[in-house]
Amino acid sequence: MTRSVSIKRFAPLIFPSILFVLLTFIFAACPFLAEWSLSESFRYLPYILFAAGALLGGVFAQSRISFLCLLLALVTFFADRAFFLNDDVGKGKTVVLLSVIYIPAMAALFHRLNERGFWTSHAGFRGLMVLSAVLVVFVLPLIPELNDAVFHAESILFRSLSNYIRIPLIGILVFMVSLPFLVIRKQNESPLLGKLMALAILFVFGALNQPVADEHSMYGEAMLMLFMSGSALTMVWAVLESSWRSANIDELTELPGRRVLKNHLASLDSSYSIAMLDIDHFKNINDRYGHDTGDQVLRFIAMHLNRNLAGKAYRYGGEEFVIVCEHDYDQTVEALELLRRAISGRKFWIRSKTRPKKKPEAISSYGQHEPDKGESITVTVSVGVAKKSGKYSSPQEVLEAADSALYKAKKEGRDRVKAAG
């Protein structure tokens, strides 16, 4: 169950990854297909997709993606103009050099910043950051001496690595340094947002991996437009995934919410069971230890629910959770009992007020002692479960029966699994 949950969690990465591999294969093995695909209307595709990404970012309050889409659209324009409209390879190589330095760094910085919306001073500052990058990429290539220096650069940092990898080494190094800031998840944010940004940068690197020979100009322009379109699609994908997650995943527990549960219930077939789980004495925990501790208890339960073998867990509201099970009923009841025991068998430590927020960098091995965790409590849960039968024929009836069984489990003393009759 845990493995399948992990696969589903990272499923949105599959589409852009396959697209990147497919485009790479096309340009490596079948360059004539890339040339055939280039048409007058096709040249506008990346700009249309970047505009769509920026617009969706504005609609769904993802200003960072909107700003990055704007930056990438302008880089596409500058590279296309330098390489193919002006036929100036030296200027194009300068655009590439500056772009592969600025774009990964800008994406990593934007990802680590909190979302602040458009109509704030923070958005104005980020807009100025993008404007500064655009001015650098636009203005510096206008200096002929700089273009000549880049074109004839002898330092390995500024040269192409090979005939196949034409991105300057410094750009690859900046990307590698930026990568941890993109893939390491930020709290209260989609775990895939930074990873999708990293994939979008890979598309940009593919687009800017330009051949220098004149006979490949059409091939190079097709490569620029196709890979930049892939980058734009990945940014659109990032907006949609992040927005879907905000609407459907509970921020505190990271479990799907009632909207996703409703869709799952509507898709259920002939054999299933539903369990209702409630945290015992949760109000007392909140009253005695505070709501921060209550939130930690909810995360503690969610962690166990993510590991459960019974079925798919959802946060129903407050301290209540729902588990939808599509396995054998007896095995489901047994798995729920194992879940209940796992929760009650593990101590929950109340964070001490004197405990530091961060772990100390070094602890002396001499006289080492257990850090002050504060008081420990035992958290227990009550579970009611019901299955589809002649008595309960619809998902709503099964859910109501499970709720009634939960009430009986509470009445009989809590910390138990109760099956509906």
XYZ file of C-alpha atoms in Angstrom:
421
model
C 0.000 0.000 0.000
C 2.813 2.403 0.888
C 4.613 1.721 -2.390
C 1.467 2.327 -4.471
C 0.801 5.594 -2.601
C 4.364 6.771 -3.372
C 3.960 5.930 -7.059
C 0.668 7.834 -7.277
C 2.198 10.785 -5.440
C 4.892 11.199 -8.089
C 2.713 10.272 -11.087
C 2.499 13.916 -12.342
C 6.256 13.785 -12.996
C 5.834 10.969 -15.520
C 4.292 12.982 -18.374
C 6.958 15.725 -18.640
C 9.733 13.157 -18.106
C 8.470 10.999 -20.983
C 8.087 14.104 -23.148
C 11.695 15.119 -22.465
C 13.017 11.640 -23.320
C 10.865 11.538 -26.471
C 12.088 14.914 -27.723
C 15.694 13.957 -26.984
C 15.244 10.757 -28.991
C 13.698 12.654 -31.912
C 16.612 15.062 -32.181
C 19.250 12.379 -31.624
C 17.907 9.660 -33.910
C 15.439 11.312 -36.293
C 16.499 14.929 -36.961
C 14.469 15.056 -40.197
C 11.275 14.757 -38.119
C 12.247 17.856 -36.148
C 12.866 19.836 -39.342
C 9.585 18.654 -40.842
C 7.685 19.863 -37.748
C 8.862 23.474 -38.067
C 6.253 25.741 -39.658
C 5.341 29.405 -39.416
C 2.519 28.811 -36.931
C 4.646 26.380 -34.929
C 7.088 29.184 -34.063
C 4.407 30.772 -31.888
C 3.676 27.604 -29.877
C 6.104 28.181 -26.948
C 4.925 31.773 -26.556
C 1.274 30.682 -26.482
C 2.050 27.989 -23.890
C 4.143 30.324 -21.723
C 1.321 32.886 -21.867
C -1.110 30.159 -20.785
C 1.187 29.229 -17.890
C 1.501 32.853 -16.784
C -2.268 33.347 -17.020
C -3.024 30.164 -15.069
C -0.457 31.218 -12.479
C -2.354 34.474 -12.061
C -5.742 32.744 -11.819
C -4.549 30.171 -9.273
C -2.347 32.537 -7.218
C 0.970 31.054 -8.394
C 2.841 34.277 -9.106
C 6.264 32.606 -9.027
C 5.336 30.386 -11.972
C 3.902 33.384 -13.827
C 7.162 35.302 -13.426
C 9.243 32.301 -14.543
C 7.014 31.798 -17.597
C 7.585 35.437 -18.520
C 11.352 35.048 -18.140
C 11.465 31.829 -20.198
C 9.318 33.320 -22.978
C 11.711 36.258 -23.293
C 14.758 33.962 -23.288
C 13.110 31.995 -26.118
C 12.660 35.223 -28.072
C 16.244 36.417 -27.483
C 17.765 33.049 -28.455
C 15.587 32.735 -31.570
C 16.419 36.278 -32.619
C 20.173 35.858 -32.082
C 20.648 32.430 -33.668
C 18.079 32.378 -36.450
C 16.730 35.856 -37.262
C 20.050 37.730 -37.035
C 22.230 34.669 -37.737
C 24.675 35.868 -35.069
C 26.205 32.776 -33.425
C 28.450 34.820 -31.122
C 25.496 36.756 -29.760
C 23.497 33.538 -29.470
C 26.230 31.839 -27.435
C 26.280 34.826 -25.069
C 22.486 34.562 -24.647
C 22.891 30.852 -23.903
C 25.680 31.447 -21.381
C 23.742 34.091 -19.458
C 20.483 32.125 -19.610
C 21.876 28.860 -18.229
C 23.368 30.817 -15.320
C 20.346 32.968 -14.495
C 17.437 30.577 -15.070
C 18.395 27.774 -12.615
C 19.403 30.296 -9.965
C 16.200 32.304 -10.431
C 14.005 29.176 -10.350
C 15.668 27.905 -7.148
C 15.314 31.308 -5.496
C 11.654 31.611 -6.477
C 10.893 28.115 -5.216
C 12.353 28.845 -1.787
C 10.381 32.093 -1.482
C 6.867 31.913 -0.087
C 3.942 32.579 -2.390
C 2.790 36.166 -1.826
C 0.415 36.790 -4.731
C 0.594 39.522 -7.371
C -0.714 42.683 -5.778
C 1.871 42.999 -3.019
C 5.247 44.604 -2.495
C 6.790 41.114 -2.602
C 5.454 40.606 -6.127
C 6.928 43.948 -7.166
C 10.334 42.884 -5.856
C 10.131 39.574 -7.738
C 9.078 41.396 -10.870
C 12.195 43.545 -10.545
C 14.302 40.388 -10.181
C 12.903 39.013 -13.443
C 13.352 42.395 -15.126
C 16.994 42.539 -14.043
C 17.605 39.052 -15.496
C 15.867 40.015 -18.745
C 17.926 43.182 -19.050
C 21.152 41.247 -18.491
C 20.246 38.606 -21.095
C 19.115 41.320 -23.533
C 21.709 44.072 -23.022
C 25.010 42.208 -22.511
C 24.766 40.293 -25.830
C 24.641 43.707 -27.563
C 28.321 44.198 -26.655
C 30.398 42.810 -29.570
C 33.559 42.455 -27.475
C 31.723 40.272 -24.950
C 30.296 38.098 -27.727
C 33.766 37.600 -29.204
C 35.157 36.718 -25.767
C 32.421 34.142 -25.181
C 32.733 32.704 -28.696
C 36.515 32.246 -28.374
C 36.529 31.403 -24.650
C 39.323 29.052 -23.654
C 38.237 28.431 -20.071
C 36.493 25.086 -19.648
C 33.789 26.831 -17.610
C 32.552 28.809 -20.612
C 33.107 26.265 -23.384
C 30.859 23.524 -24.677
C 31.739 20.150 -23.186
C 31.444 18.264 -26.488
C 29.711 18.263 -29.857
C 26.673 16.735 -28.167
C 26.619 18.703 -24.906
C 26.957 22.326 -25.997
C 25.740 23.885 -22.745
C 28.674 25.653 -21.007
C 29.994 23.797 -17.991
C 29.228 26.725 -15.688
C 25.529 26.413 -16.526
C 25.555 22.713 -15.632
C 27.328 23.513 -12.361
C 24.797 26.238 -11.486
C 21.981 23.784 -12.217
C 23.566 21.115 -9.978
C 23.956 23.648 -7.153
C 20.355 24.816 -7.625
C 18.922 21.294 -7.815
C 18.768 20.601 -4.030
C 16.872 23.874 -3.522
C 14.336 22.668 -6.094
C 13.885 19.016 -5.140
C 13.897 19.468 -1.349
C 10.300 20.113 -0.477
C 9.066 23.243 1.213
C 6.585 22.913 4.052
C 2.918 23.482 3.174
C 3.565 23.268 -0.549
C 3.186 20.667 -3.270
C 6.112 18.200 -3.082
C 6.230 18.201 -6.889
C 6.409 21.942 -7.586
C 10.194 22.237 -7.319
C 10.748 18.959 -9.158
C 8.569 20.134 -12.043
C 10.535 23.397 -12.114
C 13.730 21.343 -12.369
C 12.254 19.395 -15.299
C 11.287 22.675 -16.971
C 14.926 23.805 -16.680
C 16.066 20.555 -18.302
C 13.817 21.388 -21.241
C 15.402 24.850 -21.407
C 18.873 23.293 -21.456
C 17.733 21.002 -24.265
C 16.431 24.028 -26.194
C 19.667 25.972 -25.748
C 21.886 23.010 -26.643
C 22.270 24.614 -30.078
C 24.366 23.300 -32.987
C 26.711 25.928 -34.437
C 26.975 24.746 -38.040
C 24.916 26.776 -40.517
C 23.522 23.700 -42.242
C 21.710 22.780 -39.028
C 19.903 26.113 -38.614
C 16.438 24.695 -39.277
C 17.211 21.754 -37.015
C 18.384 24.119 -34.270
C 15.316 26.338 -34.495
C 12.993 23.343 -34.313
C 14.935 22.136 -31.282
C 14.600 25.542 -29.627
C 10.841 25.754 -30.185
C 10.029 22.137 -29.317
C 12.025 22.009 -26.103
C 10.823 25.445 -24.998
C 7.256 24.253 -25.643
C 8.042 21.265 -23.435
C 9.285 23.631 -20.727
C 6.096 25.684 -21.013
C 3.906 22.560 -20.809
C 5.786 21.507 -17.684
C 5.146 24.909 -16.092
C 1.437 24.657 -16.973
C 1.459 21.155 -15.487
C 3.059 22.539 -12.311
C 0.304 25.154 -11.928
C -2.465 22.600 -12.426
C -0.900 20.030 -10.077
C -0.266 22.578 -7.345
C -3.792 24.003 -7.690
C -5.371 20.538 -7.644
C -3.411 19.708 -4.522
C -4.504 22.915 -2.779
C -8.147 22.122 -3.539
C -8.117 18.406 -2.732
C -5.343 17.621 -0.233
C -5.625 18.594 3.414
C -2.709 20.888 4.183
C -2.221 19.738 7.779
C -2.321 15.951 7.380
C -1.501 15.745 3.649
C -4.357 13.282 3.221
C -7.010 13.666 0.504
C -10.083 15.573 1.660
C -13.830 15.086 1.351
C -13.984 16.131 -2.307
C -11.658 13.295 -3.348
C -13.502 10.925 -1.011
C -16.797 11.808 -2.693
C -15.352 10.936 -6.102
C -13.937 7.661 -4.769
C -17.275 6.677 -3.241
C -19.029 7.375 -6.541
C -16.653 5.001 -8.347
C -17.047 2.055 -5.952
C -18.269 -1.201 -7.440
C -19.766 -4.341 -5.950
C -17.460 -5.274 -3.066
C -16.096 -2.749 -0.604
C -16.138 -1.644 3.002
C -15.754 1.735 4.687
C -14.205 2.506 8.068
C -14.666 5.632 10.181
C -11.788 6.438 12.544
C -11.915 8.975 15.369
C -9.166 10.090 17.764
C -10.165 9.359 21.359
C -10.288 12.318 23.793
C -8.974 14.694 21.115
C -10.761 17.685 22.658
C -9.021 17.011 25.979
C -5.639 16.944 24.222
C -6.373 20.310 22.610
C -7.620 21.815 25.880
C -4.711 20.565 27.968
C -1.738 20.860 25.602
C -2.914 23.439 23.051
C -3.902 23.376 19.414
C -0.307 23.077 18.184
C -0.048 19.742 19.956
C -3.456 18.806 18.560
C -2.137 19.471 15.066
C 0.887 17.283 15.787
C -1.441 14.480 16.914
C -3.385 14.764 13.647
C -0.128 14.464 11.692
C 0.856 11.500 13.882
C -2.377 9.702 12.989
C -2.047 10.647 9.311
C 1.441 9.125 9.246
C 0.003 5.811 10.430
C -2.898 6.025 7.996
C -0.486 6.511 5.105
C 1.187 3.258 6.122
C -1.999 1.277 6.730
C -2.752 -1.876 4.735
C -6.527 -1.605 4.996
C -7.277 0.880 2.226
C -7.199 4.503 1.087
C -7.401 7.074 3.903
C -9.085 10.479 3.791
C -9.478 13.291 6.274
C -13.214 13.624 6.861
C -13.145 16.624 9.171
C -11.872 17.547 12.635
C -10.415 14.436 14.229
C -12.348 12.035 11.982
C -10.882 10.037 9.111
C -12.387 7.661 6.564
C -10.716 4.572 5.101
C -12.184 3.080 1.930
C -11.320 -0.597 1.615
C -11.756 -2.765 -1.477
C -10.247 -5.969 -0.110
C -11.677 -9.008 1.610
C -13.800 -7.841 4.561
C -12.191 -10.129 7.162
C -8.722 -9.032 6.054
C -9.866 -5.404 6.235
C -11.063 -5.774 9.832
C -7.784 -7.477 10.730
C -5.761 -4.689 9.098
C -7.783 -2.059 10.967
C -7.076 -3.835 14.240
C -3.340 -3.855 13.435
C -3.580 -0.139 12.664
C -5.294 0.569 15.987
C -2.618 -1.377 17.877
C 0.204 0.371 16.022
C -1.170 3.786 17.028
C -1.781 2.949 20.674
C 1.503 1.062 20.961
C 3.654 4.040 20.091
C 4.286 6.854 22.530
C 3.473 10.372 21.422
C 5.852 12.931 22.901
C 4.633 16.400 23.754
C 7.245 18.911 22.660
C 8.811 20.559 25.686
C 8.730 24.362 25.806
C 12.466 24.288 26.606
C 13.307 22.035 23.661
C 15.136 23.928 20.885
C 13.332 24.307 17.573
C 16.369 22.956 15.688
C 18.550 19.985 16.471
C 21.966 21.020 17.821
C 24.762 20.714 15.257
C 26.996 18.676 17.564
C 26.428 16.738 20.767
C 29.332 15.658 22.918
C 29.643 11.867 23.054
C 30.769 12.134 26.681
C 27.815 12.417 28.993
C 25.376 12.236 26.057
C 21.775 12.182 27.252
C 18.306 11.915 25.780
C 17.066 15.319 24.604
C 14.188 16.823 26.532
C 11.093 15.643 24.656
C 8.643 16.678 27.307
C 5.724 14.548 28.501
C 4.601 11.442 26.614
C 0.983 10.398 26.139
C -0.756 7.449 24.550
C -3.000 8.321 21.638
C -5.778 5.864 20.869
C -8.409 5.658 18.168
C -11.849 4.131 17.811
C -12.890 2.601 14.513
C -16.239 1.656 13.065
C -16.410 -0.408 9.884
C -19.212 -1.595 7.611
C -19.371 -3.390 4.278
C -21.715 -3.280 1.331
C -24.484 -5.843 1.732
C -28.192 -6.275 1.245
C -28.704 -4.134 4.328
C -26.339 -1.352 3.206
C -26.502 -1.092 -0.575
C -25.022 2.353 -1.346
C -21.731 4.005 -0.320
C -23.648 6.586 1.713
C -25.506 3.878 3.630
C -22.260 1.987 4.267
C -20.632 5.222 5.481
C -23.545 5.910 7.838
C -23.374 2.331 9.156
C -19.637 2.734 9.800
C -20.374 5.985 11.661
C -22.949 4.176 13.820
C -20.422 1.410 14.541
C -17.891 4.085 15.524
C -20.417 5.549 17.970
C -20.857 2.081 19.535
C -17.075 1.658 19.802
C -16.931 4.952 21.698
C -19.795 3.928 23.937
C -18.176 0.580 24.768
C -14.985 2.210 26.038
C -13.020 3.494 23.005
C -9.711 2.174 21.636
C -11.336 -0.615 19.660
C -12.568 -1.658 16.211
C -16.312 -2.248 15.937
C -17.963 -3.874 12.927
C -21.501 -2.899 11.937
C -24.139 -5.574 12.389
